[in-house]
PDB file of C-alpha atoms in Angstrom:
ATOM      1  CA  MET A 845       0.038  -0.052  -0.033  1.00 73.00           C
ATOM      2  CA  SER A 846       1.291   3.463  -0.973  1.00 90.00           C
ATOM      3  CA  ARG A 847       1.785   5.625   2.068  1.00 98.00           C
ATOM      4  CA  THR A 848       1.945   9.000   0.251  1.00 98.00           C
ATOM      5  CA  ALA A 849       0.191  12.224   0.641  1.00 98.00           C
ATOM      6  CA  ARG A 850      -0.220  15.627  -1.101  1.00 98.00           C
ATOM      7  CA  VAL A 851      -1.502  18.520   1.056  1.00 98.00           C
ATOM      8  CA  GLU A 852      -2.303  22.120  -0.242  1.00 98.00           C
ATOM      9  CA  ARG A 853      -2.994  24.861   2.308  1.00 98.00           C
ATOM     10  CA  ILE A 854      -3.998  28.239   0.975  1.00 98.00           C
ATOM     11  CA  THR A 855      -4.836  31.151   3.027  1.00 98.00           C
ATOM     12  CA  LYS A 856      -4.610  35.035   2.594  1.00 98.00           C
ATOM     13  CA  GLU A 857      -1.216  34.794   4.010  1.00 98.00           C
ATOM     14  CA  THR A 858       0.395  31.760   2.486  1.00 98.00           C
ATOM     15  CA  LYS A 859       0.210  29.033  -0.041  1.00 98.00           C
ATOM     16  CA  VAL A 860       1.830  25.603   0.808  1.00 98.00           C
ATOM     17  CA  LEU A 861       2.239  22.423  -1.052  1.00 98.00           C
ATOM     18  CA  VAL A 862       3.606  19.486   0.798  1.00 98.00           C
ATOM     19  CA  GLU A 863       3.919  15.941  -0.930  1.00 98.00           C
ATOM     20  CA  ILE A 864       5.480  13.157   1.012  1.00 98.00           C
ATOM     21  CA  ASP A 865       6.310   9.413   0.700  1.00 98.00           C
ATOM     22  CA  LEU A 866       6.907   7.794   4.189  1.00 98.00           C
ATOM     23  CA  ASP A 867       8.824   4.870   2.318  1.00 98.00           C
ATOM     24  CA  GLY A 868      11.106   7.087   0.321  1.00 97.00           C
ATOM     25  CA  THR A 869      14.818   7.433   0.261  1.00 97.00           C
ATOM     26  CA  GLY A 870      15.415  10.926   1.862  1.00 98.00           C
ATOM     27  CA  ARG A 871      15.155  12.910  -1.413  1.00 98.00           C
ATOM     28  CA  ALA A 872      13.963  16.415  -0.674  1.00 98.00           C
ATOM     29  CA  GLU A 873      12.849  19.440  -2.807  1.00 98.00           C
ATOM     30  CA  ILE A 874      12.280  22.265  -0.204  1.00 98.00           C
ATOM     31  CA  GLY A 875      11.558  25.925  -0.898  1.00 98.00           C
ATOM     32  CA  THR A 876       9.934  28.248   1.912  1.00 98.00           C
ATOM     33  CA  GLY A 877      11.892  31.434   1.330  1.00 98.00           C
ATOM     34  CA  VAL A 878      13.296  30.880   4.818  1.00 98.00           C
ATOM     35  CA  GLY A 879      16.954  29.507   4.381  1.00 97.00           C
ATOM     36  CA  PHE A 880      17.621  28.009   7.693  1.00 98.00           C
ATOM     37  CA  TYR A 881      13.937  26.492   7.762  1.00 98.00           C
ATOM     38  CA  ASP A 882      14.722  24.919   4.487  1.00 98.00           C
ATOM     39  CA  HIS A 883      17.802  23.380   5.786  1.00 98.00           C
ATOM     40  CA  MET A 884      15.751  21.971   8.928  1.00 98.00           C
ATOM     41  CA  LEU A 885      13.175  20.493   6.610  1.00 98.00           C
ATOM     42  CA  HIS A 886      15.974  18.746   4.555  1.00 98.00           C
ATOM     43  CA  GLN A 887      16.858  17.102   7.963  1.00 98.00           C
ATOM     44  CA  ILE A 888      13.429  15.575   8.273  1.00 98.00           C
ATOM     45  CA  ALA A 889      13.726  13.956   4.817  1.00 98.00           C
ATOM     46  CA  ARG A 890      17.407  12.880   4.994  1.00 98.00           C
ATOM     47  CA  HIS A 891      17.136  11.407   8.486  1.00 98.00           C
ATOM     48  CA  GLY A 892      13.535  10.265   8.433  1.00 98.00           C
ATOM     49  CA  GLY A 893      14.086   8.559   5.091  1.00 98.00           C
ATOM     50  CA  PHE A 894      11.032  10.246   3.601  1.00 98.00           C
ATOM     51  CA  ASP A 895      10.764  11.556   0.078  1.00 98.00           C
ATOM     52  CA  LEU A 896       9.562  15.217   0.729  1.00 98.00           C
ATOM     53  CA  THR A 897       8.500  18.271  -1.418  1.00 98.00           C
ATOM     54  CA  VAL A 898       7.611  21.468   0.391  1.00 98.00           C
ATOM     55  CA  ARG A 899       6.967  24.619  -1.694  1.00 98.00           C
ATOM     56  CA  THR A 900       5.703  27.739   0.324  1.00 98.00           C
ATOM     57  CA  VAL A 901       5.040  31.245  -0.902  1.00 98.00           C
ATOM     58  CA  GLY A 902       4.404  33.514   2.289  1.00 98.00           C
ATOM     59  CA  ASP A 903       4.186  37.023   3.390  1.00 98.00           C
ATOM     60  CA  LEU A 904       7.795  37.357   4.319  1.00 97.00           C
ATOM     61  CA  GLU A 905       7.560  40.988   3.851  1.00 97.00           C
ATOM     62  CA  ILE A 906       5.795  40.941   7.183  1.00 96.00           C
ATOM     63  CA  ASP A 907       7.909  38.189   8.960  1.00 96.00           C
ATOM     64  CA  ALA A 908       8.454  34.562   8.842  1.00 98.00           C
ATOM     65  CA  HIS A 909       5.862  33.602  11.276  1.00 98.00           C
ATOM     66  CA  HIS A 910       2.905  32.752   8.837  1.00 98.00           C
ATOM     67  CA  THR A 911       5.235  30.994   6.382  1.00 98.00           C
ATOM     68  CA  MET A 912       6.854  28.671   9.105  1.00 98.00           C
ATOM     69  CA  GLU A 913       3.563  27.919  11.021  1.00 98.00           C
ATOM     70  CA  ASP A 914       1.524  27.050   7.747  1.00 98.00           C
ATOM     71  CA  THR A 915       4.163  24.948   6.425  1.00 98.00           C
ATOM     72  CA  ALA A 916       4.440  22.942   9.553  1.00 98.00           C
ATOM     73  CA  LEU A 917       0.677  22.672   9.726  1.00 98.00           C
ATOM     74  CA  ALA A 918       0.717  21.334   6.111  1.00 98.00           C
ATOM     75  CA  LEU A 919       3.568  18.984   6.906  1.00 98.00           C
ATOM     76  CA  GLY A 920       1.936  17.476   9.939  1.00 98.00           C
ATOM     77  CA  ALA A 921      -1.427  16.882   7.868  1.00 98.00           C
ATOM     78  CA  ALA A 922       0.701  15.228   5.226  1.00 98.00           C
ATOM     79  CA  PHE A 923       1.909  12.744   7.738  1.00 98.00           C
ATOM     80  CA  ASP A 924      -1.317  12.132   9.265  1.00 98.00           C
ATOM     81  CA  GLN A 925      -2.821  11.459   5.677  1.00 98.00           C
ATOM     82  CA  ALA A 926      -0.019   9.255   4.621  1.00 98.00           C
ATOM     83  CA  LEU A 927      -0.104   7.111   7.586  1.00 98.00           C
ATOM     84  CA  GLY A 928      -3.854   6.195   6.825  1.00 96.00           C
ATOM     85  CA  ASP A 929      -5.308   3.970   9.625  1.00 95.00           C
ATOM     86  CA  LYS A 930      -1.698   3.248  10.922  1.00 96.00           C
ATOM     87  CA  ALA A 931      -2.225  -0.418  10.507  1.00 95.00           C
ATOM     88  CA  GLY A 932       1.058  -2.391  11.092  1.00 96.00           C
ATOM     89  CA  ILE A 933       3.223   0.549  12.086  1.00 97.00           C
ATOM     90  CA  ARG A 934       5.558   0.505  14.994  1.00 97.00           C
ATOM     91  CA  ARG A 935       3.713   3.626  16.556  1.00 98.00           C
ATOM     92  CA  TYR A 936       6.310   4.483  19.064  1.00 98.00           C
ATOM     93  CA  GLY A 937       9.795   6.048  18.262  1.00 98.00           C
ATOM     94  CA  SER A 938      12.458   7.719  20.005  1.00 98.00           C
ATOM     95  CA  ALA A 939      16.071   9.072  19.277  1.00 98.00           C
ATOM     96  CA  THR A 940      18.834  10.844  21.143  1.00 98.00           C
ATOM     97  CA  VAL A 941      20.910  12.835  19.001  1.00 98.00           C
ATOM     98  CA  PRO A 942      24.318  14.600  19.750  1.00 98.00           C
ATOM     99  CA  MET A 943      25.555  17.534  17.740  1.00 97.00           C
ATOM    100  CA  ASP A 944      28.927  18.553  19.056  1.00 94.00           C
ATOM    101  CA  GLU A 945      28.031  20.077  22.522  1.00 95.00           C
ATOM    102  CA  VAL A 946      24.313  19.641  22.120  1.00 97.00           C
ATOM    103  CA  LEU A 947      22.447  16.504  23.032  1.00 98.00           C
ATOM    104  CA  VAL A 948      18.719  16.311  22.094  1.00 98.00           C
ATOM    105  CA  ARG A 949      16.142  13.611  22.923  1.00 98.00           C
ATOM    106  CA  ALA A 950      12.937  13.187  21.042  1.00 99.00           C
ATOM    107  CA  ALA A 951      10.200  10.707  21.538  1.00 98.00           C
ATOM    108  CA  VAL A 952       6.873  10.216  19.460  1.00 98.00           C
ATOM    109  CA  ASP A 953       3.578   8.407  19.788  1.00 98.00           C
ATOM    110  CA  LEU A 954       1.491   8.173  16.717  1.00 98.00           C
ATOM    111  CA  SER A 955      -1.191   8.248  18.860  1.00 96.00           C
ATOM    112  CA  GLY A 956      -4.221  10.365  17.224  1.00 97.00           C
ATOM    113  CA  ARG A 957      -3.948  12.616  20.340  1.00 97.00           C
ATOM    114  CA  PRO A 958      -2.000  15.971  19.697  1.00 98.00           C
ATOM    115  CA  TYR A 959       0.215  16.768  22.646  1.00 98.00           C
ATOM    116  CA  VAL A 960       3.518  18.455  22.407  1.00 98.00           C
ATOM    117  CA  VAL A 961       6.241  18.999  25.161  1.00 98.00           C
ATOM    118  CA  HIS A 962       9.142  21.120  24.120  1.00 98.00           C
ATOM    119  CA  ASP A 963      12.095  22.141  26.333  1.00 97.00           C
ATOM    120  CA  GLU A 964      15.119  24.164  25.137  1.00 97.00           C
ATOM    121  CA  PRO A 965      17.261  26.787  26.704  1.00 95.00           C
ATOM    122  CA  VAL A 966      17.058  30.550  25.878  1.00 93.00           C
ATOM    123  CA  LEU A 967      18.732  31.162  22.473  1.00 95.00           C
ATOM    124  CA  ALA A 968      20.036  34.091  20.393  1.00 94.00           C
ATOM    125  CA  PRO A 969      16.948  35.584  18.752  1.00 96.00           C
ATOM    126  CA  TYR A 970      17.753  34.700  15.190  1.00 97.00           C
ATOM    127  CA  ILE A 971      19.585  32.009  13.083  1.00 97.00           C
ATOM    128  CA  GLY A 972      20.598  33.824   9.962  1.00 92.00           C
ATOM    129  CA  PRO A 973      18.763  36.912   8.891  1.00 92.00           C
ATOM    130  CA  VAL A 974      14.996  35.337   8.855  1.00 94.00           C
ATOM    131  CA  TYR A 975      14.677  32.489  11.162  1.00 98.00           C
ATOM    132  CA  PRO A 976      13.411  33.487  14.703  1.00 97.00           C
ATOM    133  CA  THR A 977      14.472  30.779  17.283  1.00 98.00           C
ATOM    134  CA  SER A 978      11.343  31.509  19.245  1.00 97.00           C
ATOM    135  CA  MET A 979       9.330  29.728  16.319  1.00 98.00           C
ATOM    136  CA  THR A 980      10.905  26.353  16.968  1.00 98.00           C
ATOM    137  CA  ARG A 981       8.574  25.459  19.765  1.00 98.00           C
ATOM    138  CA  HIS A 982       5.512  26.842  17.591  1.00 98.00           C
ATOM    139  CA  ILE A 983       6.733  24.626  14.672  1.00 98.00           C
ATOM    140  CA  TRP A 984       6.615  21.468  16.764  1.00 98.00           C
ATOM    141  CA  GLU A 985       3.299  22.382  18.231  1.00 98.00           C
ATOM    142  CA  SER A 986       1.766  23.230  14.935  1.00 98.00           C
ATOM    143  CA  PHE A 987       3.229  20.085  13.402  1.00 98.00           C
ATOM    144  CA  GLY A 988       2.170  17.764  16.430  1.00 98.00           C
ATOM    145  CA  GLN A 989      -1.405  19.202  16.148  1.00 98.00           C
ATOM    146  CA  ALA A 990      -2.032  18.465  12.417  1.00 98.00           C
ATOM    147  CA  ALA A 991      -0.251  15.266  12.444  1.00 98.00           C
ATOM    148  CA  ARG A 992      -2.259  14.168  15.550  1.00 98.00           C
ATOM    149  CA  ILE A 993       0.736  12.934  17.583  1.00 98.00           C
ATOM    150  CA  THR A 994       2.206  13.094  20.857  1.00 98.00           C
ATOM    151  CA  LEU A 995       5.663  14.411  20.799  1.00 98.00           C
ATOM    152  CA  HIS A 996       8.333  15.218  23.390  1.00 98.00           C
ATOM    153  CA  VAL A 997      11.505  17.338  22.578  1.00 98.00           C
ATOM    154  CA  ASP A 998      14.075  17.891  25.210  1.00 98.00           C
ATOM    155  CA  VAL A 999      17.350  19.576  24.936  1.00 98.00           C
ATOM    156  CA  LEU A1000      19.418  17.598  27.358  1.00 97.00           C
ATOM    157  CA  ARG A1001      22.792  19.662  27.041  1.00 96.00           C
ATOM    158  CA  ALA A1002      23.493  22.802  25.172  1.00 95.00           C
ATOM    159  CA  ALA A1003      25.946  25.188  27.002  1.00 82.00           C
ATOM    160  CA  ARG A1004      29.581  25.418  25.665  1.00 78.00           C
ATOM    161  CA  PRO A1005      32.153  25.853  28.246  1.00 75.00           C
ATOM    162  CA  GLY A1006      32.353  29.572  29.043  1.00 74.00           C
ATOM    163  CA  GLY A1007      29.726  30.463  26.488  1.00 78.00           C
ATOM    164  CA  HIS A1008      26.073  30.540  25.417  1.00 84.00           C
ATOM    165  CA  PRO A1009      24.299  27.793  23.568  1.00 94.00           C
ATOM    166  CA  ASP A1010      24.994  27.733  19.659  1.00 95.00           C
ATOM    167  CA  ALA A1011      21.352  28.390  18.428  1.00 97.00           C
ATOM    168  CA  HIS A1012      21.992  26.567  15.035  1.00 97.00           C
ATOM    169  CA  HIS A1013      23.350  23.359  16.814  1.00 97.00           C
ATOM    170  CA  VAL A1014      20.481  23.407  19.371  1.00 98.00           C
ATOM    171  CA  VAL A1015      17.649  23.673  16.713  1.00 98.00           C
ATOM    172  CA  GLU A1016      19.271  21.347  14.013  1.00 98.00           C
ATOM    173  CA  ALA A1017      19.947  18.678  16.738  1.00 98.00           C
ATOM    174  CA  GLN A1018      16.147  18.903  17.497  1.00 98.00           C
ATOM    175  CA  PHE A1019      15.132  18.372  13.938  1.00 98.00           C
ATOM    176  CA  LYS A1020      17.475  15.396  13.486  1.00 98.00           C
ATOM    177  CA  ALA A1021      16.179  13.856  16.724  1.00 98.00           C
ATOM    178  CA  VAL A1022      12.443  14.304  15.889  1.00 99.00           C
ATOM    179  CA  SER A1023      13.304  12.836  12.235  1.00 98.00           C
ATOM    180  CA  ARG A1024      14.953   9.683  13.684  1.00 98.00           C
ATOM    181  CA  ALA A1025      12.156   9.162  16.104  1.00 98.00           C
ATOM    182  CA  LEU A1026       9.554   9.546  13.289  1.00 98.00           C
ATOM    183  CA  ARG A1027      11.422   7.058  11.164  1.00 98.00           C
ATOM    184  CA  GLU A1028      11.223   4.464  13.728  1.00 98.00           C
ATOM    185  CA  ALA A1029       7.660   5.307  14.701  1.00 98.00           C
ATOM    186  CA  THR A1030       6.291   5.124  11.101  1.00 98.00           C
ATOM    187  CA  ALA A1031       8.161   1.906  10.097  1.00 98.00           C
ATOM    188  CA  ILE A1032       6.211  -1.066   9.377  1.00 96.00           C
ATOM    189  CA  ASP A1033       6.498  -3.627  12.187  1.00 96.00           C
ATOM    190  CA  PRO A1034       7.203  -6.958  10.643  1.00 93.00           C
ATOM    191  CA  ARG A1035       5.527  -8.729  13.806  1.00 92.00           C
ATOM    192  CA  ALA A1036       2.450  -6.710  13.685  1.00 89.00           C
ATOM    193  CA  ALA A1037       0.817  -8.484  10.681  1.00 87.00           C
ATOM    194  CA  GLY A1038      -0.911  -5.455   9.693  1.00 90.00           C
ATOM    195  CA  ALA A1039      -2.692  -4.781  13.017  1.00 93.00           C
ATOM    196  CA  ILE A1040      -3.534  -1.556  14.513  1.00 93.00           C
ATOM    197  CA  PRO A1041      -0.892  -0.956  17.324  1.00 93.00           C
ATOM    198  CA  SER A1042      -3.650  -0.130  20.053  1.00 93.00           C
ATOM    199  CA  THR A1043      -5.822  -2.200  22.398  1.00 91.00           C
ATOM    200  CA  LYS A1044      -8.520   0.239  21.339  1.00 91.00           C
ATOM    201  CA  GLY A1045      -8.350  -1.179  17.726  1.00 89.00           C
ATOM    202  CA  ALA A1046      -7.920   2.546  16.345  1.00 91.00           C
ATOM    203  CA  LEU A1047      -5.513   5.298  16.525  1.00 92.00           C
TER     204      LEU A1047
END
């Protein structure tokens, strides 16, 4: 069965197209107009093993908020659609990812119940000229809501000796950890024989 989805989200502020294949090879075509965000979405494709296309046109003349939020919502909706009834999947996934001085843990449950817990240190306000670091939490909240998943993201270690956290490393490690957790959770479980991984019989 094909586990693919195509989602278009159009508002007065943004126009977003997301296409995903959960059983891909990590191929990505990303363009949101926010360079660092594009780099992070590439992490989801590469480390998740998903084929991913994201094209967003947003009101960047105002700021990056609507562009980043609506892209995350469309991406979450695409994950939810591609998973279908979730028969035969592992459902749970977790990953702990180091990136130099940073260590991040992510855990996901494809539960059908959106709930996001996010913990990171105070970071420099921007990465590059456009990406506001305050948006990282909102990205996970928007993605988790639309994907209907439970997601925990914890930055376990971040500070450099005698210095402040490197915002680039802190955020990138989060995206890599979430991607690896999603890879595990969305994988087909050969022992499940196509069953829904819940005693309720539905997710």
